[in-house]
Coordinates of N, CA, C and O and ligand atoms in Angstrom, one line a residue:
X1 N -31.9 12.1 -23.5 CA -30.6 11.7 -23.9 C -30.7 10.8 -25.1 O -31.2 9.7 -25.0
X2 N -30.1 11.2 -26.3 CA -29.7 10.1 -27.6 C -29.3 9.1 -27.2 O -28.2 9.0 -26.6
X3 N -30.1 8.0 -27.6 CA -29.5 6.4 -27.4 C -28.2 6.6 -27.6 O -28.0 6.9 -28.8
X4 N -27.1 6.5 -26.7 CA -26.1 6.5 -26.8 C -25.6 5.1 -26.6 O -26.0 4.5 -25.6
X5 N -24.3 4.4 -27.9 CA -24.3 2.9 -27.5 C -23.5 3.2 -25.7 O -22.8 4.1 -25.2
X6 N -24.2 1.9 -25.2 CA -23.9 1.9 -24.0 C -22.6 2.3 -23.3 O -22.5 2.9 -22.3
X7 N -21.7 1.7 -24.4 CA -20.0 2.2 -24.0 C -19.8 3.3 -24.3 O -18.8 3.7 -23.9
X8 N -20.5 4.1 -25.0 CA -19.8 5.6 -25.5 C -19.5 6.8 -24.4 O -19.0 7.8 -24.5
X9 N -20.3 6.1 -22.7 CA -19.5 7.2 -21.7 C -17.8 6.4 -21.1 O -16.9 6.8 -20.4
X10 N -18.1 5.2 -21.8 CA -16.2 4.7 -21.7 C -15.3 5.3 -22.1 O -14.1 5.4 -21.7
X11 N -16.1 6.2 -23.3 CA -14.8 6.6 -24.3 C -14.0 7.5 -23.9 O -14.4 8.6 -23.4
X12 N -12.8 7.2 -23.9 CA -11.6 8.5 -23.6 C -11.1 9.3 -25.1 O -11.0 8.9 -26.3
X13 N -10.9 10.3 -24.6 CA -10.5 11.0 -25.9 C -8.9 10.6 -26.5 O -7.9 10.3 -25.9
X14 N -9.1 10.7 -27.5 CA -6.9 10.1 -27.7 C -6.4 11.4 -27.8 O -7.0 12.0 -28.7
X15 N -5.3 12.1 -27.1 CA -4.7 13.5 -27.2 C -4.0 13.4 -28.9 O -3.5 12.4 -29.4
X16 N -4.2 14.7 -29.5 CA -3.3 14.8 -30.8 C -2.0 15.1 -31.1 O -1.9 16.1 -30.3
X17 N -1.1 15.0 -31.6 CA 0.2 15.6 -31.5 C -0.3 17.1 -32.2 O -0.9 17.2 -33.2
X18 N 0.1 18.3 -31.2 CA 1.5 18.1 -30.9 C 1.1 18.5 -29.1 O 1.8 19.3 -28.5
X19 N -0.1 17.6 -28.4 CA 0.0 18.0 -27.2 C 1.1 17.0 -26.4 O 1.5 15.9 -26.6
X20 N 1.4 17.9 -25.3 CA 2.9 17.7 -24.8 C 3.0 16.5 -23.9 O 4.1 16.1 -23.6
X21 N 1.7 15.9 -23.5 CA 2.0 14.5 -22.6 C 1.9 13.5 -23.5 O 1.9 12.3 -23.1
X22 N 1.9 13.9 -24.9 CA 2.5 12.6 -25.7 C 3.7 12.5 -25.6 O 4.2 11.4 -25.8
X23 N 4.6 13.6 -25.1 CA 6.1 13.4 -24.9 C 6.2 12.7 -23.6 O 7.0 11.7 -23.6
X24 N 5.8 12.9 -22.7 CA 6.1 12.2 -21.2 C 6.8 10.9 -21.2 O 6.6 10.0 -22.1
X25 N 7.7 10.8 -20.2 CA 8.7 9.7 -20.4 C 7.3 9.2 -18.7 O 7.0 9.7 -17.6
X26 N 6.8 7.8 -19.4 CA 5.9 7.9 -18.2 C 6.3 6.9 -17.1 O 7.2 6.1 -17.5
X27 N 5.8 7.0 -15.7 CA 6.2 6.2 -15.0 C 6.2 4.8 -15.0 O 5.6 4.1 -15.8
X28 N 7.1 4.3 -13.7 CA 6.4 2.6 -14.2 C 5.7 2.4 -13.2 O 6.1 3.0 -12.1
X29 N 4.3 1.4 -13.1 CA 2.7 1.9 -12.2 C 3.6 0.7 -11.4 O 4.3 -0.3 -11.8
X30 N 3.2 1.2 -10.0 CA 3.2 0.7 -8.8 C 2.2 0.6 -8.3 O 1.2 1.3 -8.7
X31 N 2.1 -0.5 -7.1 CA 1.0 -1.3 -6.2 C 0.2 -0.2 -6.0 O -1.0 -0.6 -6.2
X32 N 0.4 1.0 -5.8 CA -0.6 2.4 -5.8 C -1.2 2.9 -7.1 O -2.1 3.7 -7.1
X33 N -0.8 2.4 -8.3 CA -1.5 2.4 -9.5 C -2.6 1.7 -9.9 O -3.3 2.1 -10.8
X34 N -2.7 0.3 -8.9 CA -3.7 -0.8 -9.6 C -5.2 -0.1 -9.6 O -5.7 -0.4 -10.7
X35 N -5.9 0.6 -8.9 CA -6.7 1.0 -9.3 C -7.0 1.4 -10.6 O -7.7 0.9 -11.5
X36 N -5.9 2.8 -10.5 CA -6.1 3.7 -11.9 C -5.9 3.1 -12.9 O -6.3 3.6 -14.0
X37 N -5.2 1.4 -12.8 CA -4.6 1.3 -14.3 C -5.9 -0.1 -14.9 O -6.1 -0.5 -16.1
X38 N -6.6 -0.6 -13.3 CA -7.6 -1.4 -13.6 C -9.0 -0.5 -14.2 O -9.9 -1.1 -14.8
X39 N -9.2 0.9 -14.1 CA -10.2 1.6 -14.4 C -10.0 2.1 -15.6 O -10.9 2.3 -16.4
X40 N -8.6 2.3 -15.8 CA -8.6 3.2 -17.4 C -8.4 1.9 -18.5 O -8.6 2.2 -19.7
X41 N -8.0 0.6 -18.1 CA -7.6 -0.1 -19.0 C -9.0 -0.7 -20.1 O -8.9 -0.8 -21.3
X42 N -9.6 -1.0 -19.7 CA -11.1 -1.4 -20.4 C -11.7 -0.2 -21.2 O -12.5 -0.4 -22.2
X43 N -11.4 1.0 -20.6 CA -12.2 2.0 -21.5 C -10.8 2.8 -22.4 O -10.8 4.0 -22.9
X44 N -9.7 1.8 -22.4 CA -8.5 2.4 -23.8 C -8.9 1.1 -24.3 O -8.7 1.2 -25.5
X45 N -9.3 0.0 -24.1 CA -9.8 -1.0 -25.2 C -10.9 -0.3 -25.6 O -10.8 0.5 -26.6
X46 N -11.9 -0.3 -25.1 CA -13.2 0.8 -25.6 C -12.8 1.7 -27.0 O -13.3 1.7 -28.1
X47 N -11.7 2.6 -26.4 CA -11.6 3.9 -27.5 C -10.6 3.2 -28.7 O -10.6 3.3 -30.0
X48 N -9.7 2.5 -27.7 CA -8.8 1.5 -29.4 C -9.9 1.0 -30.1 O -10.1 1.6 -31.2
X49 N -10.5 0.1 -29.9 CA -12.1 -0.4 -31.2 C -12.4 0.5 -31.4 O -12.1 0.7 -32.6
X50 N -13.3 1.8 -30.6 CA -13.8 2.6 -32.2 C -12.7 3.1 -32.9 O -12.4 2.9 -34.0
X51 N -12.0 3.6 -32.3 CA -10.9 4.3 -33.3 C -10.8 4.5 -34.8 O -10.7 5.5 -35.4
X52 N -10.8 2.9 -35.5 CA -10.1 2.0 -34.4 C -9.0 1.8 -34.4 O -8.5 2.4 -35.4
X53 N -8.2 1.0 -33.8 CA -6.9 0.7 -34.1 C -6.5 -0.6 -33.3 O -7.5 -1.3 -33.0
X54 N -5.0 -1.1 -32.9 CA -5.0 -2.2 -32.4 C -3.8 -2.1 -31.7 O -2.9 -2.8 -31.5
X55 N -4.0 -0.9 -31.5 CA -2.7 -0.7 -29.6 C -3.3 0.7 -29.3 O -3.7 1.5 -30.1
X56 N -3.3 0.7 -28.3 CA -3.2 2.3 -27.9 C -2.5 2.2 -26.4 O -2.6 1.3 -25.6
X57 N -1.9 3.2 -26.1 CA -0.6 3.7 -24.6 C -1.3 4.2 -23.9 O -2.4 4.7 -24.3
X58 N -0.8 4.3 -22.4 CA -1.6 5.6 -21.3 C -1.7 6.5 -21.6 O -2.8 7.1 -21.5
X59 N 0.1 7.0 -22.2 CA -0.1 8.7 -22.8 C -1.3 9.1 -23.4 O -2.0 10.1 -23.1
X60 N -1.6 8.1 -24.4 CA -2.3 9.0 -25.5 C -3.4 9.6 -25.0 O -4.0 10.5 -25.5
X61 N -3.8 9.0 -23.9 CA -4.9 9.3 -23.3 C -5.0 10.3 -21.7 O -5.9 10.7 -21.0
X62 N -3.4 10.6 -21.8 CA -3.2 11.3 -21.0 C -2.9 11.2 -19.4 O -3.0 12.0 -18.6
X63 N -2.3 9.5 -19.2 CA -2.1 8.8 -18.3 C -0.3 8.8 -18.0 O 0.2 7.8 -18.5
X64 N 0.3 9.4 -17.5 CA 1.5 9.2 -17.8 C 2.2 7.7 -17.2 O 3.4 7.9 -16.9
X65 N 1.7 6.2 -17.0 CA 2.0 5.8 -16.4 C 2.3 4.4 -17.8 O 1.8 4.4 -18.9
X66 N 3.2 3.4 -17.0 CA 3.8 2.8 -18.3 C 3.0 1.2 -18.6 O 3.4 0.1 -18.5
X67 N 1.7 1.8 -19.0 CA 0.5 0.8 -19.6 C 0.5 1.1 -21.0 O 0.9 2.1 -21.5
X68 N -0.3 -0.4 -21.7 CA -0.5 -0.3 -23.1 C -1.7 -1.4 -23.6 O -1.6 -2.5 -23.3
X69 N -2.6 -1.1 -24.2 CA -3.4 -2.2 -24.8 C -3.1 -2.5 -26.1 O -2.6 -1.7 -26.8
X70 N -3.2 -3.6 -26.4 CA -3.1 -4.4 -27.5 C -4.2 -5.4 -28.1 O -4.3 -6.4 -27.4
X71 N -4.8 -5.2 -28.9 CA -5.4 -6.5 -29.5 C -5.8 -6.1 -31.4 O -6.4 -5.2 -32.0
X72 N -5.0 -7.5 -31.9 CA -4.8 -7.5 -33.2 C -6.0 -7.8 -34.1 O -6.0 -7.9 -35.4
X73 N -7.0 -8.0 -33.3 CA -8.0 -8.8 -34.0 C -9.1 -8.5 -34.0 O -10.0 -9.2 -34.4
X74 N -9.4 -6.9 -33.5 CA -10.7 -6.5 -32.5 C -11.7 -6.8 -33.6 O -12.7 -7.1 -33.0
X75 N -11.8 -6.9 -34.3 CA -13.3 -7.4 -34.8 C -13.7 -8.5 -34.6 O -14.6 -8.6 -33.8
X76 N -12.9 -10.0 -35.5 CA -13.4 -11.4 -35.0 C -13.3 -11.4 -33.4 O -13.8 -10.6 -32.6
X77 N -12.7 -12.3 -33.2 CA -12.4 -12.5 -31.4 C -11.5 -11.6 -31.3 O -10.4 -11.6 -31.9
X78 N -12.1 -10.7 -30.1 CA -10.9 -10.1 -29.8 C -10.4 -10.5 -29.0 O -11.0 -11.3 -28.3
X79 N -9.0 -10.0 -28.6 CA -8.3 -10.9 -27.7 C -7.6 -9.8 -26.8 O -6.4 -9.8 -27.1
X80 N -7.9 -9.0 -26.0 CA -7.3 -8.1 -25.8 C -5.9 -8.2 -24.8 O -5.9 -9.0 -23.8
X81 N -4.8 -7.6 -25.0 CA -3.6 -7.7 -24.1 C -3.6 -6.5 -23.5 O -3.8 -5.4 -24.1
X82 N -3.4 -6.4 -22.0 CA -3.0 -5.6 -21.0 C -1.6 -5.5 -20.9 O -1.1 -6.6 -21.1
X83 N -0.6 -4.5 -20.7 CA 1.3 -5.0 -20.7 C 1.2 -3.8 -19.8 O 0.9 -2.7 -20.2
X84 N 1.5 -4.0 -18.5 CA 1.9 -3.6 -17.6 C 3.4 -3.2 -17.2 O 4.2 -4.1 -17.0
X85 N 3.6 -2.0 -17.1 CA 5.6 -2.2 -17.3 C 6.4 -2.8 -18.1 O 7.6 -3.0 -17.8
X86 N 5.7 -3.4 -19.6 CA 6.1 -3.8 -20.0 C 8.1 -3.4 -21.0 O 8.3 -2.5 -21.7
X87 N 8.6 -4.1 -20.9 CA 9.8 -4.0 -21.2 C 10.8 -5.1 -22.0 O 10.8 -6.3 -21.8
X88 N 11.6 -4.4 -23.0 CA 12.3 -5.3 -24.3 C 13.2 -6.3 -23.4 O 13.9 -5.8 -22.5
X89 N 13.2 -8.0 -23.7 CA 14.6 -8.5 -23.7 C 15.0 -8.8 -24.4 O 16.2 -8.9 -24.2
X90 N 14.5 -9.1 -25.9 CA 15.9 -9.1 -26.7 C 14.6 -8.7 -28.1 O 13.4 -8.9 -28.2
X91 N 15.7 -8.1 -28.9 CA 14.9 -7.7 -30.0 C 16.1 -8.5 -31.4 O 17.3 -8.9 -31.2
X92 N 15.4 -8.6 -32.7 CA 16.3 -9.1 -33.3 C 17.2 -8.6 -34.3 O 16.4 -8.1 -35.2
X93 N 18.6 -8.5 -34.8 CA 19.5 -8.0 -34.9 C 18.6 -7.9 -36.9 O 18.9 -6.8 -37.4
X94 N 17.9 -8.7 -37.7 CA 16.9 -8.7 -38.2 C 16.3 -7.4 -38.3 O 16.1 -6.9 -37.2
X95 N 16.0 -6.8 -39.5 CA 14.7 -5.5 -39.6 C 13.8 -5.7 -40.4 O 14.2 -6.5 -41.2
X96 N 12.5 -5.2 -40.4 CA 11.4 -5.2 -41.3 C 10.6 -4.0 -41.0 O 10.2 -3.3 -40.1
X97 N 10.5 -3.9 -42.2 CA 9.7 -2.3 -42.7 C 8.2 -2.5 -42.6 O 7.7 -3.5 -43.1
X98 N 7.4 -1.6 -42.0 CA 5.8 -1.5 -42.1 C 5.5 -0.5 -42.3 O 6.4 0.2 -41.8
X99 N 4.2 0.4 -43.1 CA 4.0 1.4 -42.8 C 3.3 1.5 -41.5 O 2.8 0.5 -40.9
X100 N 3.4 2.8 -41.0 CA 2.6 2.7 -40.0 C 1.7 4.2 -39.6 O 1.9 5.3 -40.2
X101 N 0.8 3.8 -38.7 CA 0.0 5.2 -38.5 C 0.2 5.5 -36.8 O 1.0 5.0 -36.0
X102 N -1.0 6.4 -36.6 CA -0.9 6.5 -35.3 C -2.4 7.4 -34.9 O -2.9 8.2 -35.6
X103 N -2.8 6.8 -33.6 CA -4.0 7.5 -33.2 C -4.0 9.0 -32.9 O -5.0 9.7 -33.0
X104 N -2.7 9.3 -32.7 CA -2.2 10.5 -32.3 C -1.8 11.7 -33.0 O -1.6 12.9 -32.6
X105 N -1.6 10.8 -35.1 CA -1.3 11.7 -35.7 C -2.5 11.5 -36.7 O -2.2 11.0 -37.7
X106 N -3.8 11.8 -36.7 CA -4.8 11.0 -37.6 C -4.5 11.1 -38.7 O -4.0 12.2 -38.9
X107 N -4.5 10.4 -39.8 CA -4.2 10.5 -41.3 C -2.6 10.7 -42.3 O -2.4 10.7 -43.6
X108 N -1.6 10.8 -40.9 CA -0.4 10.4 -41.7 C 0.4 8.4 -41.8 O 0.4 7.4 -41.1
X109 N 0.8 8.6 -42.8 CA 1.7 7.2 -42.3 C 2.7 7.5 -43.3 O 2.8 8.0 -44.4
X110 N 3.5 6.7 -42.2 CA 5.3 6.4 -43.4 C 5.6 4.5 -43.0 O 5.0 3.6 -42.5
X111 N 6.5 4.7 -43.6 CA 7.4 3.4 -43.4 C 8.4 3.5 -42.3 O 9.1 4.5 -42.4
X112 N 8.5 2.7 -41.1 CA 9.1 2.6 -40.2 C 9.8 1.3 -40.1 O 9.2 0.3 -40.3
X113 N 11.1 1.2 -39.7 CA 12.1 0.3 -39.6 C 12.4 -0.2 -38.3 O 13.0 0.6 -37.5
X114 N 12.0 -1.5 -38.0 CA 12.3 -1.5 -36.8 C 12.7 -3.1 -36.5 O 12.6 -3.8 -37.4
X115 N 13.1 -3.6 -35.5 CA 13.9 -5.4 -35.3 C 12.3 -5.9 -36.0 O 11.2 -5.4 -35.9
X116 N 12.9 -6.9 -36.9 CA 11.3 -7.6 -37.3 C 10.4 -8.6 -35.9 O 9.2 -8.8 -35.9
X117 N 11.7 -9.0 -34.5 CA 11.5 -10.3 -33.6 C 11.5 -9.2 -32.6 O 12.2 -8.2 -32.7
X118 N 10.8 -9.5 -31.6 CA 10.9 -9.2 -30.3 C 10.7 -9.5 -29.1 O 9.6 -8.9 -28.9
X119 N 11.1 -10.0 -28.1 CA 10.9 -10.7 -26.8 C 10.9 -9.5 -25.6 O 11.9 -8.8 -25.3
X120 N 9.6 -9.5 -25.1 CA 8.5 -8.5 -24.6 C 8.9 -8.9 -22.9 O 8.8 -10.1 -22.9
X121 N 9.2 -8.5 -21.8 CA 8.3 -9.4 -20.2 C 7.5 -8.1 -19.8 O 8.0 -7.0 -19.7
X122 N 6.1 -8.3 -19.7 CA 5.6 -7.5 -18.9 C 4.8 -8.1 -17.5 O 5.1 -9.2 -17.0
X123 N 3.8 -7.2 -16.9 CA 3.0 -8.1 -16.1 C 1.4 -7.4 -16.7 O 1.1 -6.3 -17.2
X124 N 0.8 -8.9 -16.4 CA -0.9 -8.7 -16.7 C -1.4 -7.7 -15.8 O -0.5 -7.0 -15.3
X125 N -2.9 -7.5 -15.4 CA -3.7 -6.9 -15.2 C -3.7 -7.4 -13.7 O -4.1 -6.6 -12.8
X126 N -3.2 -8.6 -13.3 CA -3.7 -9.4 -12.4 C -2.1 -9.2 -11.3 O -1.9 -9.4 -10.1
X127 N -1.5 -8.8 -12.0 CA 0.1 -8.3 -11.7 C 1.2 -9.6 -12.0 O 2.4 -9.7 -11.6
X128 N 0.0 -10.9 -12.9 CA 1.1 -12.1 -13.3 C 2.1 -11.4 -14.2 O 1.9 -10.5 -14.9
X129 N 3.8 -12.4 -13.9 CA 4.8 -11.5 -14.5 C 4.4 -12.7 -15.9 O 4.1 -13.9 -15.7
X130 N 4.4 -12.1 -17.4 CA 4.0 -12.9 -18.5 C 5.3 -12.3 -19.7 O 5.5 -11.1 -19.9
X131 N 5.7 -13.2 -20.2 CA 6.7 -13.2 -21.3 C 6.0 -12.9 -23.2 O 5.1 -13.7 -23.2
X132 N 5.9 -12.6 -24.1 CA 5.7 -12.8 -25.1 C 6.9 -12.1 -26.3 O 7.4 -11.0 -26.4
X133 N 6.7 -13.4 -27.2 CA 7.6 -13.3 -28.2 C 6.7 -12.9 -29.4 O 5.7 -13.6 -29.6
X134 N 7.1 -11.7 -30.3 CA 6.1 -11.9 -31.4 C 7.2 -10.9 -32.5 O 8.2 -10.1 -32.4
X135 N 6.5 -11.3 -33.4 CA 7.3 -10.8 -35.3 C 5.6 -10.1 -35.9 O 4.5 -9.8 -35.4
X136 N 6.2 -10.0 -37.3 CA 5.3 -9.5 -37.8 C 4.8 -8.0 -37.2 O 5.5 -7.2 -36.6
X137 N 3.0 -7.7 -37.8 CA 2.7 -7.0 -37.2 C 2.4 -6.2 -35.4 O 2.3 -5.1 -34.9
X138 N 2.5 -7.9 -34.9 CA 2.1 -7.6 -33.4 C 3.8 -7.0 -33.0 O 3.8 -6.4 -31.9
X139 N 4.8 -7.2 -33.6 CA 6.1 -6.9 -33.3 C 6.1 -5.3 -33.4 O 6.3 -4.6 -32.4
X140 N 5.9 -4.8 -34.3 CA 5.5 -3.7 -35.0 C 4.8 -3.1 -34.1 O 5.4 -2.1 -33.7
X141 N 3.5 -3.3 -33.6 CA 2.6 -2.6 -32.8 C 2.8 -2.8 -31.0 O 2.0 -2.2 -30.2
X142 N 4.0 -3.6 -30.5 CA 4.6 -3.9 -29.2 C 5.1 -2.8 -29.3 O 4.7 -2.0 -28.5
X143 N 6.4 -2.5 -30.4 CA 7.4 -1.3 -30.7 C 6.8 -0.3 -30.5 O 7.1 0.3 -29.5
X144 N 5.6 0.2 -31.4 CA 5.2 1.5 -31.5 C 4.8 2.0 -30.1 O 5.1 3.1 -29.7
X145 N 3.9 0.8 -29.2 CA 3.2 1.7 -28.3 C 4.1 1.4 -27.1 O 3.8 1.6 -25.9
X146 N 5.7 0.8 -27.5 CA 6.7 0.8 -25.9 C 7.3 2.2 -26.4 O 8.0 2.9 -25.7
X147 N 6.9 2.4 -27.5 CA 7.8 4.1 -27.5 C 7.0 4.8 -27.2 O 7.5 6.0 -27.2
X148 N 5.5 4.7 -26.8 CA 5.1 5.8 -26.7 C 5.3 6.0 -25.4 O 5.4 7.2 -25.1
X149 N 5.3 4.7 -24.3 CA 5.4 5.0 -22.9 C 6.7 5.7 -22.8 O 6.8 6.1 -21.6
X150 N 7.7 6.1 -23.5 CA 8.7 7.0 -23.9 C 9.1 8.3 -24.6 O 10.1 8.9 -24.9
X151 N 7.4 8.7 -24.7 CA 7.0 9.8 -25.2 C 7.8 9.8 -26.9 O 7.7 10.7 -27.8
X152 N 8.4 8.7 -26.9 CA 8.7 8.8 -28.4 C 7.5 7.9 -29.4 O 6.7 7.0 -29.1
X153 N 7.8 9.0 -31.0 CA 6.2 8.9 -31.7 C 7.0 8.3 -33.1 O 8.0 8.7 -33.6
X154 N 6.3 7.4 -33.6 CA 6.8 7.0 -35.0 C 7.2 7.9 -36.4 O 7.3 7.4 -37.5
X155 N 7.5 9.2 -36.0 CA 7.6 10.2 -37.2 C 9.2 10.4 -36.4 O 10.1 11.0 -37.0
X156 N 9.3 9.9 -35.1 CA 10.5 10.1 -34.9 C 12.2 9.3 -35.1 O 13.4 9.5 -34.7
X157 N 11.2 8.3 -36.2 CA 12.4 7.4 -36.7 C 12.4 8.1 -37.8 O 13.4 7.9 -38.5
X158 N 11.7 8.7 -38.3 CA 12.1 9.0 -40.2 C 12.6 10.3 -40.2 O 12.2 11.1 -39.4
X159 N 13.5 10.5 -41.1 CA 14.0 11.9 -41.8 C 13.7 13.0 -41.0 O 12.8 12.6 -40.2
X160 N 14.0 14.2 -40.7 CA 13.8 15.3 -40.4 C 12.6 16.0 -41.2 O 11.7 16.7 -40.7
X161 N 12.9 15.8 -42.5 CA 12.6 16.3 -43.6 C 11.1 15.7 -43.9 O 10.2 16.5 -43.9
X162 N 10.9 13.9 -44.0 CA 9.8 13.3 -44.1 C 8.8 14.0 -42.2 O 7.6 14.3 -41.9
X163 N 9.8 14.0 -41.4 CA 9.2 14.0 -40.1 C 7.9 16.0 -40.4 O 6.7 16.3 -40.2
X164 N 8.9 16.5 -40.8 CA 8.5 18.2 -41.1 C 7.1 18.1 -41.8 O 6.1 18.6 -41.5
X165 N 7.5 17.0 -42.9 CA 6.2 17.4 -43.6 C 5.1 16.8 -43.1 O 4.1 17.2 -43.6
X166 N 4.9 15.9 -42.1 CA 3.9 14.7 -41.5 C 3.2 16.1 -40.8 O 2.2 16.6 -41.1
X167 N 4.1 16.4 -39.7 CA 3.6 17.5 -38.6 C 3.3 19.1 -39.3 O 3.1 20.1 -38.6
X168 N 3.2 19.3 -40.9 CA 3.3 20.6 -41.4 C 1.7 19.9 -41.9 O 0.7 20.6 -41.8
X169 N 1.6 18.7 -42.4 CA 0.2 18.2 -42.7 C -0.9 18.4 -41.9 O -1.8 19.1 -42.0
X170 N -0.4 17.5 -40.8 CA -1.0 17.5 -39.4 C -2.0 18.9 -39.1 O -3.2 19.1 -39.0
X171 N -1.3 19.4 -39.0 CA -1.4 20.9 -38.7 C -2.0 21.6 -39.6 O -2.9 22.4 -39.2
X172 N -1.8 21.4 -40.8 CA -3.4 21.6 -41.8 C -4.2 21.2 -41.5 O -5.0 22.0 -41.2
X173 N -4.6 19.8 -41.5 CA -5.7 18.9 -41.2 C -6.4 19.3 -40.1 O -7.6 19.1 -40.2
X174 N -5.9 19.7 -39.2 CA -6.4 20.0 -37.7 C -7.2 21.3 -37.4 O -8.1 21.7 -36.6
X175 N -6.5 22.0 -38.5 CA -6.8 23.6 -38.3 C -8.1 23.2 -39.5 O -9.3 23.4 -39.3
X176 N -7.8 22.9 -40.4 CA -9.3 22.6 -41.2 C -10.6 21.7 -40.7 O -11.7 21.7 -41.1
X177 N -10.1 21.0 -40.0 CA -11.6 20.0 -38.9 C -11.4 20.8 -37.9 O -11.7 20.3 -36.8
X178 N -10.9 22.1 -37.8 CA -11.5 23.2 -36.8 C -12.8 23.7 -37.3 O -13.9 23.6 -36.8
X179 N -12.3 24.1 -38.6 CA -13.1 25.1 -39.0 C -14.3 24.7 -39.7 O -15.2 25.5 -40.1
X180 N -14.3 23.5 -39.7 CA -15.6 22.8 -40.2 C -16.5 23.2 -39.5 O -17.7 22.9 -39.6
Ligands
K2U1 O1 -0.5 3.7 -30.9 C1 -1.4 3.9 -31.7 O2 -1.6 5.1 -32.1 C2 -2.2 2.8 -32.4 C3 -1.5 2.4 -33.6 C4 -0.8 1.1 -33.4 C5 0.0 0.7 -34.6 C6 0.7 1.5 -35.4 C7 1.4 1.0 -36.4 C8 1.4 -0.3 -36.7 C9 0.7 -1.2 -35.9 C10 0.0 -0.7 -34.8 C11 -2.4 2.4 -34.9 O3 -3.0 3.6 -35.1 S1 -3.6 1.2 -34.8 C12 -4.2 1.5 -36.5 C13 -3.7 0.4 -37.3 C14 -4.6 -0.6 -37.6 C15 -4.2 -1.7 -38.3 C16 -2.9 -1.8 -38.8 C17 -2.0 -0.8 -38.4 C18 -2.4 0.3 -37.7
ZN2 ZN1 0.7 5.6 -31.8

C-alpha cells in the first residue's frame, strides 16, 4: 500500500453539478442523526482542507441532511465550525458583492450578491444551541453553504444567460478530465 497521508481514507468525494443530490432540499438531523452527522463531520473538514476550500455542506457529499462545515483559516489555526440545522435570523437590508466558487462546480466563478450582515442560530456538534453574527467573507460563505442545504447553487443567483454559460463550461471541463 503507497504511503498514503494518514487521512486520505477520510476523504469523501465532493459530488459535481450536475449530480441531482446537489439539488436535495435536505432534512433537518434529528436525535437519530447524531451518529451519522458526528462520523461524516470530521472527514467534510478532511475533504474541505484538501480541496481546498473553507465551507463545504452534507449535500455535496451526498448526505441529505441539514449540516455544514466551516473554517476560514484552514491553514494558520484552523478553527473549524460545525452548524447543525443551522438557520437565518436576520440578514441585513445592506448588500455586498464577492466573487465566488464552488466545490461542486470546479473552476467557475462569478460575482454573487448577497445581505453583506448575517445573524446565523444553529446548534454545535454537542447539540449546544449557538448564535453567530458575521459580515464579510464568513457572511458570504454562511450564505453559500445554507443554500446548499436547499439544494440551491451560486450560479443560481446570476443571469440565465451568465448561469448557461458556467454549466456549458462545466460540462466541457468534465468531459475533457474524462478523457485525459
Ligand atoms: O461550498 C463550497 O463549495 C465551498 C465554497 C465556499 C465558499 C464559496 C464562495 C465564497 C466563500 C466560500 C468554496 O469553494 S471554498 C473555496 C474558496 C476559498 C477561499 C475563498 C473563497 C472560496
Ligand atoms: Zn458550494
Amino acid at each position: 500500500m503507497p504511503d498514503t497521508p494518514p487521512d486520505a481514507d477520510l476523504l469523501l468525494p465532493i459530488l459535481l453539478v450536475p449530480d441531482p443530490r446537489l439539488r436535495a432540499k435536505c432534512r433537518p438531523v434529528g436525535p437519530g442523526d447524531a451518529d451519522q452527522v458526528r462520523a461524516l463531520a470530521p472527514r467534510m473538514l478532511e475533504s474541505m482542507y484538501r480541496a481546498p476550500g473553507i465551507g463545504l455542506a452534507a449535500p455535496q457529499v451526498g448526505s441529505a441532511l441539514r449540516f455544514m462545515v466551516v473554517d476560514l483559516q484552514p491553514e494558520e489555526k484552523p478553527d473549524p465550525m460545525v452548524l447543525v440545522n443551522p438557520e437565518i435570523l436576520a440578514a441585513s437590508a445592506e448588500t455586498a458583492v464577492r466573487e465566488e466558487g464552488c466545490l461542486s462546480l470546479p473552476g467557475q466563478y462569478a460575482d454573487v450578491t448577497r445581505p453583506a450582515r448575517v445573524k446565523l442560530r444553529f446548534q454545535d456538534l454537542t447539540g449546544a444551541r449557538r448564535e453567530v453574527e458575521a459580515e464579510g467573507l464568513l457572511a458570504t460563505c454562511l450564505q453559500h453553504e445554507l443554500d446548499h442545504l436547499d439544494g440551491v447553487l451560486f450560479i443560481d443567483h446570476l443571469t440565465p444567460l451568465k448561469r448557461n454559460m458556467i454549466l456549458r463550461r462545466l460540462a466541457k471541463d468534465l468531459k475533457a478530465k474524462a478523457r485525459e
